[in-house]
Amino acid sequence: MTGGEVAGILVAVFWAILVSFLAVVLVRLAQTLRATTKLVADVTEQAVPLLADASATVRSAQTQLDRVDAIATDVQEVTSNASALSTTVASTFGGPLVKVAAFGYGVRRAMSRKHEDAPAPSRRTVVVGRTVPAPRGKKRKG
């Protein structure tokens, strides 16, 4: 055998090893691609119903927010009406009620002064055989 034939055989062996290695790599790559395709299909199967549920939930939340907005608008209107009514009642009845309250206070004060000016009846209390003098009248504030 000549050196050229040995070199040819070595090249052929290395070429066979290289082809075998590339075949193994391609087989594994094909398996990985099949697994990836299956995984993507499964995720798509599960994601579509989840997205539909999420969409329904968002629509429901939007409906509820619209209702809350309507309620808040109504509450704001009621608040402004109550404020206007309060202002009207205060301006209509406020002055006369203050005058009536002041008049009542004046009458009570006059009546209490009248009672203070009246002499207190003398009362004596008997305690175990002794006589205790009646309490002294209140001093007037002036």
PDB file of C-alpha atoms in Angstrom:
ATOM      1  CA  MET A   1       0.000   0.000   0.000  1.00  0.00           C
ATOM      2  CA  THR A   2       1.259   3.331  -0.914  1.00  0.00           C
ATOM      3  CA  GLY A   3       1.183   6.537   1.128  1.00  0.00           C
ATOM      4  CA  GLY A   4      -1.566   7.947  -1.089  1.00  0.00           C
ATOM      5  CA  GLU A   5      -3.803   4.966  -0.470  1.00  0.00           C
ATOM      6  CA  VAL A   6      -3.284   5.214   3.322  1.00  0.00           C
ATOM      7  CA  ALA A   7      -4.072   8.912   3.180  1.00  0.00           C
ATOM      8  CA  GLY A   8      -7.198   8.176   1.148  1.00  0.00           C
ATOM      9  CA  ILE A   9      -8.316   5.563   3.670  1.00  0.00           C
ATOM     10  CA  LEU A  10      -7.696   8.002   6.569  1.00  0.00           C
ATOM     11  CA  VAL A  11      -9.629  10.738   4.777  1.00  0.00           C
ATOM     12  CA  ALA A  12     -12.464   8.276   4.104  1.00  0.00           C
ATOM     13  CA  VAL A  13     -12.568   7.210   7.802  1.00  0.00           C
ATOM     14  CA  PHE A  14     -12.514  10.818   9.023  1.00  0.00           C
ATOM     15  CA  TRP A  15     -15.179  11.673   6.474  1.00  0.00           C
ATOM     16  CA  ALA A  16     -17.349   8.762   7.722  1.00  0.00           C
ATOM     17  CA  ILE A  17     -16.872   9.919  11.333  1.00  0.00           C
ATOM     18  CA  LEU A  18     -17.764  13.486  10.386  1.00  0.00           C
ATOM     19  CA  VAL A  19     -20.889  12.381   8.500  1.00  0.00           C
ATOM     20  CA  SER A  20     -21.914  10.165  11.456  1.00  0.00           C
ATOM     21  CA  PHE A  21     -21.411  13.058  13.878  1.00  0.00           C
ATOM     22  CA  LEU A  22     -23.435  15.410  11.650  1.00  0.00           C
ATOM     23  CA  ALA A  23     -26.174  12.757  11.341  1.00  0.00           C
ATOM     24  CA  VAL A  24     -26.419  12.474  15.147  1.00  0.00           C
ATOM     25  CA  VAL A  25     -26.546  16.258  15.474  1.00  0.00           C
ATOM     26  CA  LEU A  26     -29.275  16.516  12.828  1.00  0.00           C
ATOM     27  CA  VAL A  27     -31.332  13.760  14.485  1.00  0.00           C
ATOM     28  CA  ARG A  28     -31.140  15.531  17.848  1.00  0.00           C
ATOM     29  CA  LEU A  29     -31.975  18.856  16.228  1.00  0.00           C
ATOM     30  CA  ALA A  30     -35.027  17.262  14.589  1.00  0.00           C
ATOM     31  CA  GLN A  31     -36.156  15.876  17.988  1.00  0.00           C
ATOM     32  CA  THR A  32     -35.723  19.327  19.577  1.00  0.00           C
ATOM     33  CA  LEU A  33     -37.730  20.953  16.792  1.00  0.00           C
ATOM     34  CA  ARG A  34     -40.542  18.384  17.177  1.00  0.00           C
ATOM     35  CA  ALA A  35     -40.657  18.961  20.954  1.00  0.00           C
ATOM     36  CA  THR A  36     -40.666  22.724  20.439  1.00  0.00           C
ATOM     37  CA  THR A  37     -43.482  22.477  17.899  1.00  0.00           C
ATOM     38  CA  LYS A  38     -45.531  20.337  20.299  1.00  0.00           C
ATOM     39  CA  LEU A  39     -44.881  22.781  23.176  1.00  0.00           C
ATOM     40  CA  VAL A  40     -45.947  25.769  21.080  1.00  0.00           C
ATOM     41  CA  ALA A  41     -49.118  23.926  20.022  1.00  0.00           C
ATOM     42  CA  ASP A  42     -49.955  23.097  23.662  1.00  0.00           C
ATOM     43  CA  VAL A  43     -49.325  26.668  24.800  1.00  0.00           C
ATOM     44  CA  THR A  44     -51.506  27.978  21.985  1.00  0.00           C
ATOM     45  CA  GLU A  45     -54.274  25.542  22.974  1.00  0.00           C
ATOM     46  CA  GLN A  46     -54.199  26.748  26.570  1.00  0.00           C
ATOM     47  CA  ALA A  47     -53.580  30.422  25.848  1.00  0.00           C
ATOM     48  CA  VAL A  48     -56.602  30.965  23.629  1.00  0.00           C
ATOM     49  CA  PRO A  49     -59.177  30.133  26.355  1.00  0.00           C
ATOM     50  CA  LEU A  50     -57.170  32.132  28.904  1.00  0.00           C
ATOM     51  CA  LEU A  51     -57.159  35.156  26.610  1.00  0.00           C
ATOM     52  CA  ALA A  52     -60.906  34.766  26.073  1.00  0.00           C
ATOM     53  CA  ASP A  53     -61.450  34.672  29.861  1.00  0.00           C
ATOM     54  CA  ALA A  54     -59.210  37.698  30.353  1.00  0.00           C
ATOM     55  CA  SER A  55     -61.107  39.581  27.671  1.00  0.00           C
ATOM     56  CA  ALA A  56     -64.436  38.757  29.339  1.00  0.00           C
ATOM     57  CA  THR A  57     -63.055  39.879  32.708  1.00  0.00           C
ATOM     58  CA  VAL A  58     -61.860  43.179  31.265  1.00  0.00           C
ATOM     59  CA  ARG A  59     -65.267  43.769  29.663  1.00  0.00           C
ATOM     60  CA  SER A  60     -66.994  43.041  32.990  1.00  0.00           C
ATOM     61  CA  ALA A  61     -64.640  45.395  34.834  1.00  0.00           C
ATOM     62  CA  GLN A  62     -65.349  48.121  32.283  1.00  0.00           C
ATOM     63  CA  THR A  63     -69.099  47.668  32.804  1.00  0.00           C
ATOM     64  CA  GLN A  64     -68.668  47.929  36.570  1.00  0.00           C
ATOM     65  CA  LEU A  65     -66.497  51.045  36.205  1.00  0.00           C
ATOM     66  CA  ASP A  66     -69.185  52.637  34.034  1.00  0.00           C
ATOM     67  CA  ARG A  67     -71.750  51.914  36.745  1.00  0.00           C
ATOM     68  CA  VAL A  68     -69.481  53.347  39.452  1.00  0.00           C
ATOM     69  CA  ASP A  69     -68.940  56.458  37.322  1.00  0.00           C
ATOM     70  CA  ALA A  70     -72.704  56.920  36.975  1.00  0.00           C
ATOM     71  CA  ILE A  71     -73.175  56.490  40.726  1.00  0.00           C
ATOM     72  CA  ALA A  72     -70.391  58.982  41.482  1.00  0.00           C
ATOM     73  CA  THR A  73     -72.009  61.511  39.144  1.00  0.00           C
ATOM     74  CA  ASP A  74     -75.367  61.045  40.888  1.00  0.00           C
ATOM     75  CA  VAL A  75     -73.756  61.416  44.326  1.00  0.00           C
ATOM     76  CA  GLN A  76     -72.046  64.622  43.212  1.00  0.00           C
ATOM     77  CA  GLU A  77     -75.384  65.999  41.999  1.00  0.00           C
ATOM     78  CA  VAL A  78     -77.112  65.050  45.270  1.00  0.00           C
ATOM     79  CA  THR A  79     -74.297  66.675  47.248  1.00  0.00           C
ATOM     80  CA  SER A  80     -74.588  69.928  45.341  1.00  0.00           C
ATOM     81  CA  ASN A  81     -78.389  69.888  45.785  1.00  0.00           C
ATOM     82  CA  ALA A  82     -78.015  69.261  49.530  1.00  0.00           C
ATOM     83  CA  SER A  83     -75.526  72.120  49.775  1.00  0.00           C
ATOM     84  CA  ALA A  84     -77.907  74.460  47.965  1.00  0.00           C
ATOM     85  CA  LEU A  85     -80.795  73.362  50.200  1.00  0.00           C
ATOM     86  CA  SER A  86     -78.674  73.867  53.322  1.00  0.00           C
ATOM     87  CA  THR A  87     -77.739  77.366  52.200  1.00  0.00           C
ATOM     88  CA  THR A  88     -81.379  78.202  51.443  1.00  0.00           C
ATOM     89  CA  VAL A  89     -82.614  76.895  54.812  1.00  0.00           C
ATOM     90  CA  ALA A  90     -79.868  78.725  56.685  1.00  0.00           C
ATOM     91  CA  SER A  91     -80.596  82.016  54.957  1.00  0.00           C
ATOM     92  CA  THR A  92     -84.393  81.641  55.320  1.00  0.00           C
ATOM     93  CA  PHE A  93     -84.713  80.379  58.882  1.00  0.00           C
ATOM     94  CA  GLY A  94     -81.309  81.299  60.337  1.00  0.00           C
ATOM     95  CA  GLY A  95     -82.048  84.932  61.203  1.00  0.00           C
ATOM     96  CA  PRO A  96     -85.493  84.366  62.780  1.00  0.00           C
ATOM     97  CA  LEU A  97     -84.278  81.317  64.729  1.00  0.00           C
ATOM     98  CA  VAL A  98     -81.376  83.303  66.146  1.00  0.00           C
ATOM     99  CA  LYS A  99     -83.797  86.032  67.197  1.00  0.00           C
ATOM    100  CA  VAL A 100     -86.161  83.528  68.853  1.00  0.00           C
ATOM    101  CA  ALA A 101     -83.239  81.885  70.671  1.00  0.00           C
ATOM    102  CA  ALA A 102     -81.968  85.275  71.856  1.00  0.00           C
ATOM    103  CA  PHE A 103     -85.449  86.214  73.054  1.00  0.00           C
ATOM    104  CA  GLY A 104     -85.786  82.907  74.933  1.00  0.00           C
ATOM    105  CA  TYR A 105     -82.383  83.437  76.538  1.00  0.00           C
ATOM    106  CA  GLY A 106     -83.394  86.953  77.606  1.00  0.00           C
ATOM    107  CA  VAL A 107     -86.645  85.692  79.120  1.00  0.00           C
ATOM    108  CA  ARG A 108     -84.840  82.940  81.049  1.00  0.00           C
ATOM    109  CA  ARG A 109     -82.266  85.386  82.324  1.00  0.00           C
ATOM    110  CA  ALA A 110     -84.943  87.862  83.401  1.00  0.00           C
ATOM    111  CA  MET A 111     -86.866  85.108  85.156  1.00  0.00           C
ATOM    112  CA  SER A 112     -83.775  83.917  86.989  1.00  0.00           C
ATOM    113  CA  ARG A 113     -82.991  87.451  88.180  1.00  0.00           C
ATOM    114  CA  LYS A 114     -86.549  87.832  89.361  1.00  0.00           C
ATOM    115  CA  HIS A 115     -86.213  84.658  91.424  1.00  0.00           C
ATOM    116  CA  GLU A 116     -82.865  85.788  92.835  1.00  0.00           C
ATOM    117  CA  ASP A 117     -84.399  89.053  94.057  1.00  0.00           C
ATOM    118  CA  ALA A 118     -87.197  87.258  95.927  1.00  0.00           C
ATOM    119  CA  PRO A 119     -86.379  86.558  99.584  1.00  0.00           C
ATOM    120  CA  ALA A 120     -85.735  82.928 100.333  1.00  0.00           C
ATOM    121  CA  PRO A 121     -88.161  81.363 102.812  1.00  0.00           C
ATOM    122  CA  SER A 122     -86.533  80.602 106.111  1.00  0.00           C
ATOM    123  CA  ARG A 123     -86.317  76.965 106.736  1.00  0.00           C
ATOM    124  CA  ARG A 124     -84.920  75.253 109.705  1.00  0.00           C
ATOM    125  CA  THR A 125     -83.823  71.691 109.892  1.00  0.00           C
ATOM    126  CA  VAL A 126     -83.847  69.622 112.997  1.00  0.00           C
ATOM    127  CA  VAL A 127     -80.869  67.326 113.442  1.00  0.00           C
ATOM    128  CA  VAL A 128     -80.878  65.038 116.465  1.00  0.00           C
ATOM    129  CA  GLY A 129     -82.520  67.516 118.743  1.00  0.00           C
ATOM    130  CA  ARG A 130     -80.654  70.620 117.510  1.00  0.00           C
ATOM    131  CA  THR A 131     -81.814  73.432 115.280  1.00  0.00           C
ATOM    132  CA  VAL A 132     -79.655  74.312 112.261  1.00  0.00           C
ATOM    133  CA  PRO A 133     -80.031  77.774 110.706  1.00  0.00           C
ATOM    134  CA  ALA A 134     -81.352  78.092 107.140  1.00  0.00           C
ATOM    135  CA  PRO A 135     -78.790  78.383 104.348  1.00  0.00           C
ATOM    136  CA  ARG A 136     -77.714  81.885 103.388  1.00  0.00           C
ATOM    137  CA  GLY A 137     -78.856  83.374 100.070  1.00  0.00           C
ATOM    138  CA  LYS A 138     -76.591  83.393  97.030  1.00  0.00           C
ATOM    139  CA  LYS A 139     -74.532  86.455  96.349  1.00  0.00           C
ATOM    140  CA  ARG A 140     -75.387  88.194  93.080  1.00  0.00           C
ATOM    141  CA  LYS A 141     -72.788  88.526  90.384  1.00  0.00           C
ATOM    142  CA  GLY A 142     -72.559  92.044  89.223  1.00  0.00           C
TER     143      GLY A 142
END
